[in-house]
Amino acid sequence: MQFRALIVDNAAMKDFLNVCLGLSKFSKTCVLRLASKSIYFIVSEEDSGPRQPLVWCELPVNFYFKEYNLVGVSKAHNEIFLELSTVLLARSCSVVKQDVKSFKLKLTNKGSPCLTLEMDLMAGEMMNRQCVHDIPVEVISRKYWESYEEPQFNDFHVCIAIP
């Protein structure tokens, strides 16, 4: 399994930060589903029955990422499911509030699986600094993926009548 993504657009970085900050308000942990066309943040209710998503957030790859490389579990199942701390993710992404040139996400193995966030900060005209955060993740086994299927919604229809 391999994953690497790069964000260079400041608006996309700030939007990604806002998503991470919002998720940290809902739950301490979330599942990050990495797919070929989108990444998903899933927060589920903790109960004894089948998992019902409390939050389902889909971010399209072509809007957020300039580069996006994913090699999943197999060619048939080209996805990766990771469980991680939303608090650590939000805290690590908060560096984006500064003047950031690029924001890279990578799946790394540093004794245990980690989601590594690398941010290139502009420190001056000729100087750049790099900020690196490693967030420990738990890789979710293929047999549990069906617990995180996309919810089915009915067609919504809203009608407002003003006298």
PDB file of C-alpha atoms in Angstrom:
ATOM      1  CA  MET A   1       0.000   0.000   0.000  1.00  0.00           C
ATOM      2  CA  GLN A   2       1.232   3.440  -0.911  1.00  0.00           C
ATOM      3  CA  PHE A   3      -0.279   6.891  -0.666  1.00  0.00           C
ATOM      4  CA  ARG A   4       1.070  10.323  -1.487  1.00  0.00           C
ATOM      5  CA  ALA A   5      -0.839  13.554  -2.149  1.00  0.00           C
ATOM      6  CA  LEU A   6       0.214  17.160  -2.669  1.00  0.00           C
ATOM      7  CA  ILE A   7      -1.806  20.363  -2.209  1.00  0.00           C
ATOM      8  CA  VAL A   8      -0.340  23.619  -3.544  1.00  0.00           C
ATOM      9  CA  ASP A   9      -3.430  25.865  -3.729  1.00  0.00           C
ATOM     10  CA  ASN A  10      -3.826  28.025  -0.598  1.00  0.00           C
ATOM     11  CA  ALA A  11      -7.626  28.013  -0.790  1.00  0.00           C
ATOM     12  CA  ALA A  12      -7.658  24.205  -0.961  1.00  0.00           C
ATOM     13  CA  MET A  13      -5.249  24.017   2.007  1.00  0.00           C
ATOM     14  CA  LYS A  14      -7.440  26.276   4.125  1.00  0.00           C
ATOM     15  CA  ASP A  15     -10.567  24.347   3.126  1.00  0.00           C
ATOM     16  CA  PHE A  16      -8.836  21.072   4.074  1.00  0.00           C
ATOM     17  CA  LEU A  17      -7.896  22.649   7.433  1.00  0.00           C
ATOM     18  CA  ASN A  18     -11.513  23.710   8.036  1.00  0.00           C
ATOM     19  CA  VAL A  19     -12.727  20.165   7.328  1.00  0.00           C
ATOM     20  CA  CYS A  20     -10.173  18.764   9.801  1.00  0.00           C
ATOM     21  CA  LEU A  21     -11.115  21.332  12.461  1.00  0.00           C
ATOM     22  CA  GLY A  22     -14.804  20.538  11.999  1.00  0.00           C
ATOM     23  CA  LEU A  23     -14.203  16.801  12.319  1.00  0.00           C
ATOM     24  CA  SER A  24     -12.262  17.294  15.543  1.00  0.00           C
ATOM     25  CA  LYS A  25     -15.381  18.886  17.080  1.00  0.00           C
ATOM     26  CA  PHE A  26     -17.520  15.795  16.331  1.00  0.00           C
ATOM     27  CA  SER A  27     -15.293  12.954  17.464  1.00  0.00           C
ATOM     28  CA  LYS A  28     -11.858  12.032  18.764  1.00  0.00           C
ATOM     29  CA  THR A  29     -11.276   9.532  15.952  1.00  0.00           C
ATOM     30  CA  CYS A  30     -12.372   9.098  12.368  1.00  0.00           C
ATOM     31  CA  VAL A  31     -11.803   6.758   9.461  1.00  0.00           C
ATOM     32  CA  LEU A  32      -9.963   8.121   6.446  1.00  0.00           C
ATOM     33  CA  ARG A  33     -10.939   6.244   3.294  1.00  0.00           C
ATOM     34  CA  LEU A  34      -8.496   6.828   0.455  1.00  0.00           C
ATOM     35  CA  ALA A  35      -9.940   6.017  -2.972  1.00  0.00           C
ATOM     36  CA  SER A  36      -8.836   6.808  -6.511  1.00  0.00           C
ATOM     37  CA  LYS A  37     -11.306   9.671  -7.150  1.00  0.00           C
ATOM     38  CA  SER A  38     -12.076  10.962  -3.631  1.00  0.00           C
ATOM     39  CA  ILE A  39     -10.964  10.830  -0.049  1.00  0.00           C
ATOM     40  CA  TYR A  40     -13.586  10.348   2.636  1.00  0.00           C
ATOM     41  CA  PHE A  41     -13.674  11.226   6.309  1.00  0.00           C
ATOM     42  CA  ILE A  42     -16.123   9.002   8.181  1.00  0.00           C
ATOM     43  CA  VAL A  43     -17.205   9.467  11.788  1.00  0.00           C
ATOM     44  CA  SER A  44     -19.416   6.639  13.045  1.00  0.00           C
ATOM     45  CA  GLU A  45     -21.625   6.367  16.073  1.00  0.00           C
ATOM     46  CA  GLU A  46     -20.279   3.952  18.644  1.00  0.00           C
ATOM     47  CA  ASP A  47     -22.952   1.375  19.365  1.00  0.00           C
ATOM     48  CA  SER A  48     -23.276  -2.384  19.386  1.00  0.00           C
ATOM     49  CA  GLY A  49     -25.184  -2.656  16.095  1.00  0.00           C
ATOM     50  CA  PRO A  50     -24.076  -1.900  12.545  1.00  0.00           C
ATOM     51  CA  ARG A  51     -22.171   1.367  12.284  1.00  0.00           C
ATOM     52  CA  GLN A  52     -24.229   4.341  11.219  1.00  0.00           C
ATOM     53  CA  PRO A  53     -22.214   7.293   9.953  1.00  0.00           C
ATOM     54  CA  LEU A  54     -22.565  10.426  12.017  1.00  0.00           C
ATOM     55  CA  VAL A  55     -20.429  12.369   9.508  1.00  0.00           C
ATOM     56  CA  TRP A  56     -19.711  11.470   5.889  1.00  0.00           C
ATOM     57  CA  CYS A  57     -17.358  13.939   4.188  1.00  0.00           C
ATOM     58  CA  GLU A  58     -16.200  13.445   0.601  1.00  0.00           C
ATOM     59  CA  LEU A  59     -13.344  15.508  -0.851  1.00  0.00           C
ATOM     60  CA  PRO A  60     -12.785  15.165  -4.619  1.00  0.00           C
ATOM     61  CA  VAL A  61      -9.167  14.495  -5.538  1.00  0.00           C
ATOM     62  CA  ASN A  62      -9.123  16.718  -8.636  1.00  0.00           C
ATOM     63  CA  PHE A  63     -10.143  19.821  -6.635  1.00  0.00           C
ATOM     64  CA  TYR A  64      -7.779  19.504  -3.672  1.00  0.00           C
ATOM     65  CA  PHE A  65      -4.664  17.746  -4.924  1.00  0.00           C
ATOM     66  CA  LYS A  66      -2.171  18.664  -7.628  1.00  0.00           C
ATOM     67  CA  GLU A  67      -0.544  15.227  -7.296  1.00  0.00           C
ATOM     68  CA  TYR A  68      -2.313  12.130  -6.008  1.00  0.00           C
ATOM     69  CA  ASN A  69      -0.790   8.653  -6.028  1.00  0.00           C
ATOM     70  CA  LEU A  70      -2.575   5.697  -4.481  1.00  0.00           C
ATOM     71  CA  VAL A  71      -1.755   2.000  -4.543  1.00  0.00           C
ATOM     72  CA  GLY A  72      -4.368   0.190  -2.497  1.00  0.00           C
ATOM     73  CA  VAL A  73      -4.598  -3.278  -1.027  1.00  0.00           C
ATOM     74  CA  SER A  74      -4.985  -4.866  -4.480  1.00  0.00           C
ATOM     75  CA  LYS A  75      -5.858  -3.869  -8.038  1.00  0.00           C
ATOM     76  CA  ALA A  76      -9.452  -4.976  -7.482  1.00  0.00           C
ATOM     77  CA  HIS A  77      -9.683  -3.034  -4.209  1.00  0.00           C
ATOM     78  CA  ASN A  78      -7.627   0.088  -4.851  1.00  0.00           C
ATOM     79  CA  GLU A  79      -8.475   1.729  -1.534  1.00  0.00           C
ATOM     80  CA  ILE A  80      -6.945   2.198   1.899  1.00  0.00           C
ATOM     81  CA  PHE A  81      -8.894   2.627   5.146  1.00  0.00           C
ATOM     82  CA  LEU A  82      -7.125   4.280   8.087  1.00  0.00           C
ATOM     83  CA  GLU A  83      -8.333   5.116  11.576  1.00  0.00           C
ATOM     84  CA  LEU A  84      -6.737   8.211  13.084  1.00  0.00           C
ATOM     85  CA  SER A  85      -7.093  10.901  15.723  1.00  0.00           C
ATOM     86  CA  THR A  86      -9.028  13.939  14.512  1.00  0.00           C
ATOM     87  CA  VAL A  87      -7.443  16.082  17.226  1.00  0.00           C
ATOM     88  CA  LEU A  88      -3.908  15.259  16.056  1.00  0.00           C
ATOM     89  CA  LEU A  89      -4.930  15.803  12.427  1.00  0.00           C
ATOM     90  CA  ALA A  90      -6.468  19.216  13.169  1.00  0.00           C
ATOM     91  CA  ARG A  91      -3.508  20.285  15.299  1.00  0.00           C
ATOM     92  CA  SER A  92      -1.017  19.189  12.632  1.00  0.00           C
ATOM     93  CA  CYS A  93      -2.942  20.877   9.816  1.00  0.00           C
ATOM     94  CA  SER A  94      -3.164  24.155  11.747  1.00  0.00           C
ATOM     95  CA  VAL A  95       0.313  25.042  10.440  1.00  0.00           C
ATOM     96  CA  VAL A  96      -1.529  25.850   7.186  1.00  0.00           C
ATOM     97  CA  LYS A  97      -2.653  29.113   8.841  1.00  0.00           C
ATOM     98  CA  GLN A  98       0.879  30.382   8.197  1.00  0.00           C
ATOM     99  CA  ASP A  99       2.321  31.095   4.754  1.00  0.00           C
ATOM    100  CA  VAL A 100       2.628  27.568   3.335  1.00  0.00           C
ATOM    101  CA  LYS A 101       3.986  26.832  -0.125  1.00  0.00           C
ATOM    102  CA  SER A 102       2.971  23.162  -0.303  1.00  0.00           C
ATOM    103  CA  PHE A 103       1.215  20.586   1.854  1.00  0.00           C
ATOM    104  CA  LYS A 104       2.036  16.906   1.374  1.00  0.00           C
ATOM    105  CA  LEU A 105       0.295  13.875   2.884  1.00  0.00           C
ATOM    106  CA  LYS A 106       2.015  10.473   2.835  1.00  0.00           C
ATOM    107  CA  LEU A 107       1.423   7.045   4.304  1.00  0.00           C
ATOM    108  CA  THR A 108       4.682   6.032   5.982  1.00  0.00           C
ATOM    109  CA  ASN A 109       5.979   3.241   8.175  1.00  0.00           C
ATOM    110  CA  LYS A 110       8.056   4.561  11.060  1.00  0.00           C
ATOM    111  CA  GLY A 111       7.955   1.518  13.294  1.00  0.00           C
ATOM    112  CA  SER A 112       4.177   1.654  12.968  1.00  0.00           C
ATOM    113  CA  PRO A 113       1.940   3.078  10.227  1.00  0.00           C
ATOM    114  CA  CYS A 114       1.742   6.882  10.188  1.00  0.00           C
ATOM    115  CA  LEU A 115       0.109   9.561   8.113  1.00  0.00           C
ATOM    116  CA  THR A 116       2.958  12.000   7.566  1.00  0.00           C
ATOM    117  CA  LEU A 117       2.125  15.650   6.882  1.00  0.00           C
ATOM    118  CA  GLU A 118       4.916  17.739   5.354  1.00  0.00           C
ATOM    119  CA  MET A 119       4.463  21.477   4.952  1.00  0.00           C
ATOM    120  CA  ASP A 120       6.935  23.745   3.164  1.00  0.00           C
ATOM    121  CA  LEU A 121       6.837  27.120   4.911  1.00  0.00           C
ATOM    122  CA  MET A 122       8.155  30.320   3.397  1.00  0.00           C
ATOM    123  CA  ALA A 123      10.494  31.871   5.971  1.00  0.00           C
ATOM    124  CA  GLY A 124      11.991  34.580   3.779  1.00  0.00           C
ATOM    125  CA  GLU A 125      12.960  35.382   0.226  1.00  0.00           C
ATOM    126  CA  MET A 126      15.706  32.787  -0.007  1.00  0.00           C
ATOM    127  CA  MET A 127      14.829  30.534   2.918  1.00  0.00           C
ATOM    128  CA  ASN A 128      12.312  27.738   3.239  1.00  0.00           C
ATOM    129  CA  ARG A 129      11.451  25.707   6.314  1.00  0.00           C
ATOM    130  CA  GLN A 130       9.842  22.318   6.416  1.00  0.00           C
ATOM    131  CA  CYS A 131       7.428  21.243   9.134  1.00  0.00           C
ATOM    132  CA  VAL A 132       6.764  17.501   9.482  1.00  0.00           C
ATOM    133  CA  HIS A 133       4.083  15.836  11.621  1.00  0.00           C
ATOM    134  CA  ASP A 134       3.586  12.079  11.974  1.00  0.00           C
ATOM    135  CA  ILE A 135       0.099  10.987  12.986  1.00  0.00           C
ATOM    136  CA  PRO A 136      -0.155   7.353  14.116  1.00  0.00           C
ATOM    137  CA  VAL A 137      -2.845   5.466  12.206  1.00  0.00           C
ATOM    138  CA  GLU A 138      -4.390   2.037  12.363  1.00  0.00           C
ATOM    139  CA  VAL A 139      -4.841   0.327   9.003  1.00  0.00           C
ATOM    140  CA  ILE A 140      -8.324  -1.181   8.861  1.00  0.00           C
ATOM    141  CA  SER A 141      -8.387  -4.739   7.577  1.00  0.00           C
ATOM    142  CA  ARG A 142     -10.271  -5.502   4.356  1.00  0.00           C
ATOM    143  CA  LYS A 143     -12.850  -7.641   6.194  1.00  0.00           C
ATOM    144  CA  TYR A 144     -14.139  -4.554   8.085  1.00  0.00           C
ATOM    145  CA  TRP A 145     -14.510  -2.276   5.050  1.00  0.00           C
ATOM    146  CA  GLU A 146     -18.203  -3.022   4.610  1.00  0.00           C
ATOM    147  CA  SER A 147     -18.834  -1.326   7.973  1.00  0.00           C
ATOM    148  CA  TYR A 148     -17.856   1.947   6.281  1.00  0.00           C
ATOM    149  CA  GLU A 149     -19.984   1.767   3.136  1.00  0.00           C
ATOM    150  CA  GLU A 150     -21.450   4.984   1.768  1.00  0.00           C
ATOM    151  CA  PRO A 151     -24.888   5.638   3.267  1.00  0.00           C
ATOM    152  CA  GLN A 152     -27.920   5.602   0.988  1.00  0.00           C
ATOM    153  CA  PHE A 153     -30.065   8.710   1.119  1.00  0.00           C
ATOM    154  CA  ASN A 154     -33.578   9.221  -0.183  1.00  0.00           C
ATOM    155  CA  ASP A 155     -34.159  11.908  -2.781  1.00  0.00           C
ATOM    156  CA  PHE A 156     -34.658  15.150  -0.934  1.00  0.00           C
ATOM    157  CA  HIS A 157     -37.311  17.639  -1.927  1.00  0.00           C
ATOM    158  CA  VAL A 158     -37.690  20.975  -0.196  1.00  0.00           C
ATOM    159  CA  CYS A 159     -40.615  23.285  -0.789  1.00  0.00           C
ATOM    160  CA  ILE A 160     -40.961  26.654   0.901  1.00  0.00           C
ATOM    161  CA  ALA A 161     -44.208  28.589   0.614  1.00  0.00           C
ATOM    162  CA  ILE A 162     -44.194  32.221   1.677  1.00  0.00           C
ATOM    163  CA  PRO A 163     -47.584  33.985   1.960  1.00  0.00           C
TER     164      PRO A 163
END
